[in-house]
PDB file of N, CA, C and O in Angstrom:
ATOM      1  N   MET A   1      -0.913 -17.122  -2.260  1.00  0.00           N
ATOM      2  CA  MET A   1       0.308 -17.602  -2.278  1.00  0.00           C
ATOM      3  C   MET A   1       0.975 -17.194  -0.747  1.00  0.00           C
ATOM      4  O   MET A   1       0.705 -15.560  -1.162  1.00  0.00           O
ATOM      5  N   ALA A   2       1.114 -17.374   0.059  1.00  0.00           N
ATOM      6  CA  ALA A   2       1.959 -16.698   1.155  1.00  0.00           C
ATOM      7  C   ALA A   2       3.287 -16.520   1.082  1.00  0.00           C
ATOM      8  O   ALA A   2       4.189 -16.898   0.188  1.00  0.00           O
ATOM      9  N   ILE A   3       3.920 -14.922   1.811  1.00  0.00           N
ATOM     10  CA  ILE A   3       5.417 -14.114   1.377  1.00  0.00           C
ATOM     11  C   ILE A   3       5.569 -14.048   2.657  1.00  0.00           C
ATOM     12  O   ILE A   3       5.260 -14.279   3.762  1.00  0.00           O
ATOM     13  N   THR A   4       7.094 -13.811   2.455  1.00  0.00           N
ATOM     14  CA  THR A   4       7.608 -13.401   3.987  1.00  0.00           C
ATOM     15  C   THR A   4       7.665 -12.042   4.291  1.00  0.00           C
ATOM     16  O   THR A   4       7.947 -11.114   2.941  1.00  0.00           O
ATOM     17  N   ILE A   5       7.513 -11.749   5.293  1.00  0.00           N
ATOM     18  CA  ILE A   5       8.338  -9.917   5.658  1.00  0.00           C
ATOM     19  C   ILE A   5       9.662  -9.870   5.020  1.00  0.00           C
ATOM     20  O   ILE A   5       9.263  -8.535   4.348  1.00  0.00           O
ATOM     21  N   GLU A   6      10.623 -10.847   4.694  1.00  0.00           N
ATOM     22  CA  GLU A   6      11.172 -10.480   3.612  1.00  0.00           C
ATOM     23  C   GLU A   6      11.152 -10.206   2.507  1.00  0.00           C
ATOM     24  O   GLU A   6      11.601  -8.727   1.965  1.00  0.00           O
ATOM     25  N   GLU A   7      10.472 -10.281   2.112  1.00  0.00           N
ATOM     26  CA  GLU A   7      10.109 -10.856   0.293  1.00  0.00           C
ATOM     27  C   GLU A   7       8.896  -9.315   0.383  1.00  0.00           C
ATOM     28  O   GLU A   7       9.709  -8.501  -0.922  1.00  0.00           O
ATOM     29  N   ALA A   8       8.579  -9.654   1.614  1.00  0.00           N
ATOM     30  CA  ALA A   8       7.745  -7.895   1.237  1.00  0.00           C
ATOM     31  C   ALA A   8       8.679  -6.435   1.530  1.00  0.00           C
ATOM     32  O   ALA A   8       8.671  -5.162   0.529  1.00  0.00           O
ATOM     33  N   LYS A   9       9.420  -6.717   2.132  1.00  0.00           N
ATOM     34  CA  LYS A   9      10.678  -5.840   2.291  1.00  0.00           C
ATOM     35  C   LYS A   9      11.170  -5.388   0.918  1.00  0.00           C
ATOM     36  O   LYS A   9      11.839  -4.268   0.743  1.00  0.00           O
ATOM     37  N   TYR A  10      11.195  -6.492   0.431  1.00  0.00           N
ATOM     38  CA  TYR A  10      12.385  -6.610  -0.859  1.00  0.00           C
ATOM     39  C   TYR A  10      11.539  -5.588  -2.043  1.00  0.00           C
ATOM     40  O   TYR A  10      11.419  -4.866  -2.579  1.00  0.00           O
ATOM     41  N   ASP A  11       9.729  -6.486  -2.034  1.00  0.00           N
ATOM     42  CA  ASP A  11       8.508  -5.620  -3.235  1.00  0.00           C
ATOM     43  C   ASP A  11       9.055  -4.876  -2.775  1.00  0.00           C
ATOM     44  O   ASP A  11       8.897  -3.860  -4.193  1.00  0.00           O
ATOM     45  N   ILE A  12       8.171  -4.401  -1.564  1.00  0.00           N
ATOM     46  CA  ILE A  12       8.035  -1.979  -0.933  1.00  0.00           C
ATOM     47  C   ILE A  12       8.968  -2.108  -0.080  1.00  0.00           C
ATOM     48  O   ILE A  12       8.735  -2.004   1.089  1.00  0.00           O
ATOM     49  N   PRO A  13       9.960  -1.812  -0.015  1.00  0.00           N
ATOM     50  CA  PRO A  13      11.265  -1.343   0.665  1.00  0.00           C
ATOM     51  C   PRO A  13      10.202   0.014   1.819  1.00  0.00           C
ATOM     52  O   PRO A  13      10.881  -0.407   2.674  1.00  0.00           O
ATOM     53  N   ASP A  14      10.228   0.530   1.247  1.00  0.00           N
ATOM     54  CA  ASP A  14       9.781   2.245   1.854  1.00  0.00           C
ATOM     55  C   ASP A  14       8.420   2.694   0.985  1.00  0.00           C
ATOM     56  O   ASP A  14       7.622   1.482  -0.048  1.00  0.00           O
ATOM     57  N   PHE A  15       8.119   3.478   1.801  1.00  0.00           N
ATOM     58  CA  PHE A  15       6.929   3.991   1.120  1.00  0.00           C
ATOM     59  C   PHE A  15       6.761   4.394  -0.310  1.00  0.00           C
ATOM     60  O   PHE A  15       5.891   4.348  -0.865  1.00  0.00           O
ATOM     61  N   ASP A  16       7.890   5.122  -0.494  1.00  0.00           N
ATOM     62  CA  ASP A  16       7.397   5.665  -1.738  1.00  0.00           C
ATOM     63  C   ASP A  16       8.075   3.902  -3.134  1.00  0.00           C
ATOM     64  O   ASP A  16       6.738   4.398  -3.995  1.00  0.00           O
ATOM     65  N   ARG A  17       8.068   3.325  -2.929  1.00  0.00           N
ATOM     66  CA  ARG A  17       7.774   2.044  -3.374  1.00  0.00           C
ATOM     67  C   ARG A  17       6.469   1.492  -3.818  1.00  0.00           C
ATOM     68  O   ARG A  17       6.113   1.378  -4.262  1.00  0.00           O
ATOM     69  N   PHE A  18       5.967   1.832  -2.167  1.00  0.00           N
ATOM     70  CA  PHE A  18       5.134   1.040  -2.162  1.00  0.00           C
ATOM     71  C   PHE A  18       3.428   2.069  -2.702  1.00  0.00           C
ATOM     72  O   PHE A  18       2.823   1.254  -3.681  1.00  0.00           O
ATOM     73  N   ARG A  19       3.924   3.760  -2.376  1.00  0.00           N
ATOM     74  CA  ARG A  19       3.365   4.666  -3.671  1.00  0.00           C
ATOM     75  C   ARG A  19       3.124   4.333  -4.609  1.00  0.00           C
ATOM     76  O   ARG A  19       2.062   3.950  -5.221  1.00  0.00           O
ATOM     77  N   GLU A  20       3.931   3.901  -5.393  1.00  0.00           N
ATOM     78  CA  GLU A  20       4.554   3.686  -6.700  1.00  0.00           C
ATOM     79  C   GLU A  20       3.693   2.292  -7.563  1.00  0.00           C
ATOM     80  O   GLU A  20       2.868   2.448  -8.111  1.00  0.00           O
ATOM     81  N   GLU A  21       4.360   1.127  -6.519  1.00  0.00           N
ATOM     82  CA  GLU A  21       2.775   0.234  -6.979  1.00  0.00           C
ATOM     83  C   GLU A  21       1.510   0.194  -6.993  1.00  0.00           C
ATOM     84  O   GLU A  21       0.967  -0.377  -7.963  1.00  0.00           O
ATOM     85  N   PHE A  22       0.986   0.453  -5.846  1.00  0.00           N
ATOM     86  CA  PHE A  22      -0.125   0.885  -5.362  1.00  0.00           C
ATOM     87  C   PHE A  22      -0.464   2.133  -6.708  1.00  0.00           C
ATOM     88  O   PHE A  22      -2.005   1.225  -7.158  1.00  0.00           O
ATOM     89  N   CYS A  23      -0.216   3.134  -6.966  1.00  0.00           N
ATOM     90  CA  CYS A  23      -1.188   3.206  -7.818  1.00  0.00           C
ATOM     91  C   CYS A  23      -1.013   2.659  -9.077  1.00  0.00           C
ATOM     92  O   CYS A  23      -1.165   3.273  -9.929  1.00  0.00           O
ATOM     93  N   ARG A  24       0.367   1.765  -9.823  1.00  0.00           N
ATOM     94  CA  ARG A  24       0.658   0.739 -11.058  1.00  0.00           C
ATOM     95  C   ARG A  24      -0.384   0.390 -11.169  1.00  0.00           C
ATOM     96  O   ARG A  24      -1.255   0.315 -12.300  1.00  0.00           O
ATOM     97  N   VAL A  25      -1.438  -0.053 -10.509  1.00  0.00           N
ATOM     98  CA  VAL A  25      -2.064  -1.294 -10.016  1.00  0.00           C
ATOM     99  C   VAL A  25      -3.642  -0.513  -9.580  1.00  0.00           C
ATOM    100  O   VAL A  25      -4.745  -1.004  -9.814  1.00  0.00           O
ATOM    101  N   CYS A  26      -4.129   0.894  -9.426  1.00  0.00           N
ATOM    102  CA  CYS A  26      -4.841   1.435  -9.504  1.00  0.00           C
ATOM    103  C   CYS A  26      -5.551   1.925 -10.517  1.00  0.00           C
ATOM    104  O   CYS A  26      -5.456   1.752 -11.526  1.00  0.00           O
ATOM    105  N   THR A  27      -7.322   1.812 -10.887  1.00  0.00           N
ATOM    106  CA  THR A  27      -7.869   1.807 -11.713  1.00  0.00           C
ATOM    107  C   THR A  27      -8.120   3.410 -12.200  1.00  0.00           C
ATOM    108  O   THR A  27      -8.753   3.309 -12.877  1.00  0.00           O
ATOM    109  N   ALA A  28      -7.765   4.428 -11.106  1.00  0.00           N
ATOM    110  CA  ALA A  28      -8.096   5.368 -11.781  1.00  0.00           C
ATOM    111  C   ALA A  28      -7.326   5.922 -12.802  1.00  0.00           C
ATOM    112  O   ALA A  28      -5.788   5.664 -12.698  1.00  0.00           O
ATOM    113  N   ASN A  29      -6.988   6.882 -13.846  1.00  0.00           N
ATOM    114  CA  ASN A  29      -6.846   7.483 -14.670  1.00  0.00           C
ATOM    115  C   ASN A  29      -5.989   8.701 -14.592  1.00  0.00           C
ATOM    116  O   ASN A  29      -5.689   9.163 -12.886  1.00  0.00           O
ATOM    117  N   ASP A  30      -5.028   8.695 -14.480  1.00  0.00           N
ATOM    118  CA  ASP A  30      -2.932   9.512 -14.395  1.00  0.00           C
ATOM    119  C   ASP A  30      -3.991  10.834 -14.159  1.00  0.00           C
ATOM    120  O   ASP A  30      -3.313  11.276 -13.085  1.00  0.00           O
ATOM    121  N   TRP A  31      -4.043  11.326 -15.249  1.00  0.00           N
ATOM    122  CA  TRP A  31      -5.045  12.278 -15.101  1.00  0.00           C
ATOM    123  C   TRP A  31      -5.579  12.759 -13.905  1.00  0.00           C
ATOM    124  O   TRP A  31      -5.564  13.928 -13.304  1.00  0.00           O
ATOM    125  N   TYR A  32      -6.865  11.998 -13.343  1.00  0.00           N
ATOM    126  CA  TYR A  32      -7.267  12.215 -12.387  1.00  0.00           C
ATOM    127  C   TYR A  32      -6.574  12.458 -11.044  1.00  0.00           C
ATOM    128  O   TYR A  32      -7.095  12.944 -10.107  1.00  0.00           O
ATOM    129  N   CYS A  33      -5.427  12.114 -10.762  1.00  0.00           N
ATOM    130  CA  CYS A  33      -4.247  12.003  -9.528  1.00  0.00           C
ATOM    131  C   CYS A  33      -2.918  12.944  -9.620  1.00  0.00           C
ATOM    132  O   CYS A  33      -2.345  12.133  -9.988  1.00  0.00           O
ATOM    133  N   PRO A  34      -3.621  14.174  -9.945  1.00  0.00           N
ATOM    134  CA  PRO A  34      -2.167  15.444  -9.141  1.00  0.00           C
ATOM    135  C   PRO A  34      -1.480  14.807  -8.497  1.00  0.00           C
ATOM    136  O   PRO A  34      -0.405  15.410  -8.527  1.00  0.00           O
ATOM    137  N   SER A  35      -1.558  14.604  -6.946  1.00  0.00           N
ATOM    138  CA  SER A  35      -1.049  14.344  -6.152  1.00  0.00           C
ATOM    139  C   SER A  35      -2.029  12.638  -5.096  1.00  0.00           C
ATOM    140  O   SER A  35      -2.643  12.520  -6.307  1.00  0.00           O
ATOM    141  N   ASP A  36      -1.398  12.491  -4.168  1.00  0.00           N
ATOM    142  CA  ASP A  36      -1.608  11.288  -3.722  1.00  0.00           C
ATOM    143  C   ASP A  36      -3.245  11.274  -3.279  1.00  0.00           C
ATOM    144  O   ASP A  36      -3.888  12.665  -2.926  1.00  0.00           O
ATOM    145  N   CYS A  37      -4.253   9.966  -3.336  1.00  0.00           N
ATOM    146  CA  CYS A  37      -5.302  10.076  -3.192  1.00  0.00           C
ATOM    147  C   CYS A  37      -5.320  10.282  -1.793  1.00  0.00           C
ATOM    148  O   CYS A  37      -4.844   9.944  -1.069  1.00  0.00           O
ATOM    149  N   ASP A  38      -6.646   9.533  -1.232  1.00  0.00           N
ATOM    150  CA  ASP A  38      -7.329   9.642   0.457  1.00  0.00           C
ATOM    151  C   ASP A  38      -6.455   7.943   1.118  1.00  0.00           C
ATOM    152  O   ASP A  38      -5.363   8.812   2.340  1.00  0.00           O
ATOM    153  N   VAL A  39      -6.440   7.775   0.479  1.00  0.00           N
ATOM    154  CA  VAL A  39      -5.935   5.909   0.752  1.00  0.00           C
ATOM    155  C   VAL A  39      -4.733   6.586   1.253  1.00  0.00           C
ATOM    156  O   VAL A  39      -3.738   5.803   1.963  1.00  0.00           O
ATOM    157  N   LEU A  40      -4.150   7.128   0.113  1.00  0.00           N
ATOM    158  CA  LEU A  40      -2.116   6.856   0.266  1.00  0.00           C
ATOM    159  C   LEU A  40      -1.982   8.053   1.710  1.00  0.00           C
ATOM    160  O   LEU A  40      -0.896   7.716   1.990  1.00  0.00           O
ATOM    161  N   GLU A  41      -2.898   9.358   1.688  1.00  0.00           N
ATOM    162  CA  GLU A  41      -2.278  10.106   2.809  1.00  0.00           C
ATOM    163  C   GLU A  41      -3.037   8.959   3.260  1.00  0.00           C
ATOM    164  O   GLU A  41      -1.754   9.484   5.130  1.00  0.00           O
ATOM    165  N   LYS A  42      -3.654   8.959   4.169  1.00  0.00           N
ATOM    166  CA  LYS A  42      -4.685   7.807   5.314  1.00  0.00           C
ATOM    167  C   LYS A  42      -2.788   7.106   6.000  1.00  0.00           C
ATOM    168  O   LYS A  42      -2.470   6.807   6.493  1.00  0.00           O
ATOM    169  N   ALA A  43      -2.449   6.456   4.149  1.00  0.00           N
ATOM    170  CA  ALA A  43      -1.231   5.085   4.277  1.00  0.00           C
ATOM    171  C   ALA A  43      -0.029   5.821   5.037  1.00  0.00           C
ATOM    172  O   ALA A  43       0.761   5.611   6.017  1.00  0.00           O
ATOM    173  N   ARG A  44      -0.108   7.157   4.649  1.00  0.00           N
ATOM    174  CA  ARG A  44       1.184   7.794   5.151  1.00  0.00           C
ATOM    175  C   ARG A  44       1.359   8.327   6.450  1.00  0.00           C
ATOM    176  O   ARG A  44       2.905   8.375   7.527  1.00  0.00           O
ATOM    177  N   LYS A  45      -0.526   8.230   6.898  1.00  0.00           N
ATOM    178  CA  LYS A  45       0.252   8.020   8.788  1.00  0.00           C
ATOM    179  C   LYS A  45       0.479   7.300   9.786  1.00  0.00           C
ATOM    180  O   LYS A  45       0.519   7.002  10.370  1.00  0.00           O
ATOM    181  N   LEU A  46       0.215   5.786   8.482  1.00  0.00           N
ATOM    182  CA  LEU A  46       0.127   5.073   9.243  1.00  0.00           C
ATOM    183  C   LEU A  46       1.867   4.553  10.047  1.00  0.00           C
ATOM    184  O   LEU A  46       2.720   5.008   8.727  1.00  0.00           O
ATOM    185  N   ASP A  47       1.766   3.570  10.022  1.00  0.00           N
ATOM    186  CA  ASP A  47       3.143   2.962  10.498  1.00  0.00           C
ATOM    187  C   ASP A  47       3.184   1.941   9.815  1.00  0.00           C
ATOM    188  O   ASP A  47       2.407   1.217   9.327  1.00  0.00           O
ATOM    189  N   TYR A  48       4.387   2.157   8.805  1.00  0.00           N
ATOM    190  CA  TYR A  48       4.737   1.047   8.183  1.00  0.00           C
ATOM    191  C   TYR A  48       4.703   0.294   7.959  1.00  0.00           C
ATOM    192  O   TYR A  48       3.954  -1.282   7.287  1.00  0.00           O
ATOM    193  N   ASP A  49       5.115  -0.889   8.983  1.00  0.00           N
ATOM    194  CA  ASP A  49       5.060  -1.852   9.226  1.00  0.00           C
ATOM    195  C   ASP A  49       3.619  -2.563   9.046  1.00  0.00           C
ATOM    196  O   ASP A  49       3.326  -3.880   8.723  1.00  0.00           O
ATOM    197  N   ARG A  50       2.498  -2.006   9.569  1.00  0.00           N
ATOM    198  CA  ARG A  50       1.598  -2.226   9.568  1.00  0.00           C
ATOM    199  C   ARG A  50       1.078  -2.595   8.207  1.00  0.00           C
ATOM    200  O   ARG A  50       0.268  -3.657   8.096  1.00  0.00           O
ATOM    201  N   ILE A  51       1.462  -1.681   7.535  1.00  0.00           N
ATOM    202  CA  ILE A  51       0.850  -1.877   5.550  1.00  0.00           C
ATOM    203  C   ILE A  51       1.676  -3.240   5.060  1.00  0.00           C
ATOM    204  O   ILE A  51       1.582  -3.766   4.575  1.00  0.00           O
ATOM    205  N   LEU A  52       3.191  -3.291   5.670  1.00  0.00           N
ATOM    206  CA  LEU A  52       3.923  -4.324   5.436  1.00  0.00           C
ATOM    207  C   LEU A  52       3.518  -5.926   5.422  1.00  0.00           C
ATOM    208  O   LEU A  52       3.435  -6.506   5.041  1.00  0.00           O
ATOM    209  N   LYS A  53       3.143  -5.958   7.019  1.00  0.00           N
ATOM    210  CA  LYS A  53       2.048  -6.752   7.102  1.00  0.00           C
ATOM    211  C   LYS A  53       0.726  -7.391   6.891  1.00  0.00           C
ATOM    212  O   LYS A  53       0.805  -8.501   6.711  1.00  0.00           O
ATOM    213  N   ALA A  54       0.535  -5.739   6.618  1.00  0.00           N
ATOM    214  CA  ALA A  54      -0.739  -6.335   5.443  1.00  0.00           C
ATOM    215  C   ALA A  54      -0.661  -7.100   4.474  1.00  0.00           C
ATOM    216  O   ALA A  54      -0.996  -7.905   3.468  1.00  0.00           O
ATOM    217  N   TYR A  55       0.321  -6.585   3.888  1.00  0.00           N
ATOM    218  CA  TYR A  55       0.818  -6.823   2.640  1.00  0.00           C
ATOM    219  C   TYR A  55       1.383  -8.653   1.962  1.00  0.00           C
ATOM    220  O   TYR A  55       0.639  -9.069   1.481  1.00  0.00           O
ATOM    221  N   THR A  56       2.196  -8.785   3.412  1.00  0.00           N
ATOM    222  CA  THR A  56       2.738 -10.173   3.248  1.00  0.00           C
ATOM    223  C   THR A  56       1.489 -10.992   3.691  1.00  0.00           C
ATOM    224  O   THR A  56       1.024 -11.835   3.325  1.00  0.00           O
ATOM    225  N   ARG A  57       0.672 -10.742   5.170  1.00  0.00           N
ATOM    226  CA  ARG A  57      -0.874 -11.886   4.813  1.00  0.00           C
ATOM    227  C   ARG A  57      -1.399 -12.003   4.279  1.00  0.00           C
ATOM    228  O   ARG A  57      -2.056 -12.799   4.196  1.00  0.00           O
ATOM    229  N   ASN A  58      -1.875 -10.477   3.099  1.00  0.00           N
ATOM    230  CA  ASN A  58      -2.445 -10.964   1.709  1.00  0.00           C
ATOM    231  C   ASN A  58      -1.653 -11.534   1.254  1.00  0.00           C
ATOM    232  O   ASN A  58      -2.296 -11.228  -0.498  1.00  0.00           O
ATOM    233  N   GLY A  59      -0.522 -12.224   0.175  1.00  0.00           N
ATOM    234  CA  GLY A  59       0.273 -12.428  -0.381  1.00  0.00           C
ATOM    235  C   GLY A  59       0.249 -11.682  -1.379  1.00  0.00           C
ATOM    236  O   GLY A  59       0.508 -12.083  -2.485  1.00  0.00           O
ATOM    237  N   GLY A  60       0.423 -10.103  -1.053  1.00  0.00           N
ATOM    238  CA  GLY A  60       1.282  -9.090  -1.875  1.00  0.00           C
ATOM    239  C   GLY A  60      -0.416  -8.377  -2.678  1.00  0.00           C
ATOM    240  O   GLY A  60      -0.403  -7.486  -3.645  1.00  0.00           O
ATOM    241  N   ASP A  61      -1.035  -8.674  -2.504  1.00  0.00           N
ATOM    242  CA  ASP A  61      -2.162  -8.434  -3.187  1.00  0.00           C
ATOM    243  C   ASP A  61      -2.670  -6.899  -2.634  1.00  0.00           C
ATOM    244  O   ASP A  61      -3.634  -6.179  -1.239  1.00  0.00           O
ATOM    245  N   LEU A  62      -2.446  -6.311  -3.919  1.00  0.00           N
ATOM    246  CA  LEU A  62      -2.406  -4.537  -3.203  1.00  0.00           C
ATOM    247  C   LEU A  62      -3.828  -3.728  -3.215  1.00  0.00           C
ATOM    248  O   LEU A  62      -3.876  -3.079  -1.710  1.00  0.00           O
ATOM    249  N   ASN A  63      -4.539  -4.373  -2.918  1.00  0.00           N
ATOM    250  CA  ASN A  63      -6.404  -4.365  -3.848  1.00  0.00           C
ATOM    251  C   ASN A  63      -6.522  -4.351  -2.044  1.00  0.00           C
ATOM    252  O   ASN A  63      -7.450  -4.155  -0.949  1.00  0.00           O
ATOM    253  N   LYS A  64      -6.057  -5.549  -1.101  1.00  0.00           N
ATOM    254  CA  LYS A  64      -6.962  -5.968   0.394  1.00  0.00           C
ATOM    255  C   LYS A  64      -6.138  -5.182   0.839  1.00  0.00           C
ATOM    256  O   LYS A  64      -6.408  -5.035   1.895  1.00  0.00           O
ATOM    257  N   VAL A  65      -4.461  -4.715   0.645  1.00  0.00           N
ATOM    258  CA  VAL A  65      -4.273  -3.466   1.499  1.00  0.00           C
ATOM    259  C   VAL A  65      -4.762  -2.568   1.409  1.00  0.00           C
ATOM    260  O   VAL A  65      -5.061  -2.105   2.541  1.00  0.00           O
ATOM    261  N   CYS A  66      -5.383  -2.563   0.451  1.00  0.00           N
ATOM    262  CA  CYS A  66      -6.050  -1.294   0.458  1.00  0.00           C
ATOM    263  C   CYS A  66      -7.491  -1.046   1.564  1.00  0.00           C
ATOM    264  O   CYS A  66      -7.955   0.267   1.918  1.00  0.00           O
ATOM    265  N   ARG A  67      -7.817  -1.776   1.362  1.00  0.00           N
ATOM    266  CA  ARG A  67      -9.080  -1.932   2.252  1.00  0.00           C
ATOM    267  C   ARG A  67      -9.284  -2.134   3.058  1.00  0.00           C
ATOM    268  O   ARG A  67      -9.447  -1.174   3.984  1.00  0.00           O
ATOM    269  N   TYR A  68      -7.792  -2.705   3.353  1.00  0.00           N
ATOM    270  CA  TYR A  68      -6.901  -3.027   4.985  1.00  0.00           C
ATOM    271  C   TYR A  68      -6.898  -1.275   5.521  1.00  0.00           C
ATOM    272  O   TYR A  68      -7.097  -0.783   6.474  1.00  0.00           O
ATOM    273  N   ILE A  69      -6.030  -0.670   4.337  1.00  0.00           N
ATOM    274  CA  ILE A  69      -5.875   1.146   5.329  1.00  0.00           C
ATOM    275  C   ILE A  69      -7.764   1.650   5.280  1.00  0.00           C
ATOM    276  O   ILE A  69      -7.275   2.378   5.988  1.00  0.00           O
ATOM    277  N   LYS A  70      -8.068   1.603   4.515  1.00  0.00           N
ATOM    278  CA  LYS A  70      -8.700   2.440   4.593  1.00  0.00           C
ATOM    279  C   LYS A  70     -10.242   2.066   5.672  1.00  0.00           C
ATOM    280  O   LYS A  70     -10.929   3.185   6.045  1.00  0.00           O
ATOM    281  N   ARG A  71     -10.499   0.739   5.824  1.00  0.00           N
ATOM    282  CA  ARG A  71     -10.568  -0.017   8.233  1.00  0.00           C
ATOM    283  C   ARG A  71     -10.012   0.264   9.508  1.00  0.00           C
ATOM    284  O   ARG A  71     -10.307   0.640   9.813  1.00  0.00           O
ATOM    285  N   THR A  72      -8.487   0.876   8.221  1.00  0.00           N
ATOM    286  CA  THR A  72      -8.325   1.118   9.883  1.00  0.00           C
ATOM    287  C   THR A  72      -7.981   2.482  10.539  1.00  0.00           C
ATOM    288  O   THR A  72      -8.094   3.421  10.038  1.00  0.00           O
ATOM    289  N   LYS A  73      -8.034   2.298  11.756  1.00  0.00           N
ATOM    290  CA  LYS A  73      -8.097   3.638  12.593  1.00  0.00           C
ATOM    291  C   LYS A  73      -6.879   3.673  12.642  1.00  0.00           C
ATOM    292  O   LYS A  73      -5.466   2.812  13.075  1.00  0.00           O
ATOM    293  N   ILE A  74      -6.435   5.639  13.042  1.00  0.00           N
ATOM    294  CA  ILE A  74      -5.314   5.726  13.045  1.00  0.00           C
ATOM    295  C   ILE A  74      -4.764   6.191  14.392  1.00  0.00           C
ATOM    296  O   ILE A  74      -5.474   6.277  15.419  1.00  0.00           O
TER     297      ILE A  74
END
């Protein structure tokens, strides 16, 4: 299901909200994550618009956004 950039901005308006949603769907245990994981640290270095575009392109699937972040060069 395709979404627009406006819908993406509504769903995840800033990096903090993205982090909350990303951690919510993460398969790691909460006790394992006292701080940001490697993917979130790399995502923090990326331009947030690139993350929004990946979120839009992948229909809001955060697992696909995670793969995008992992393979993207900074």
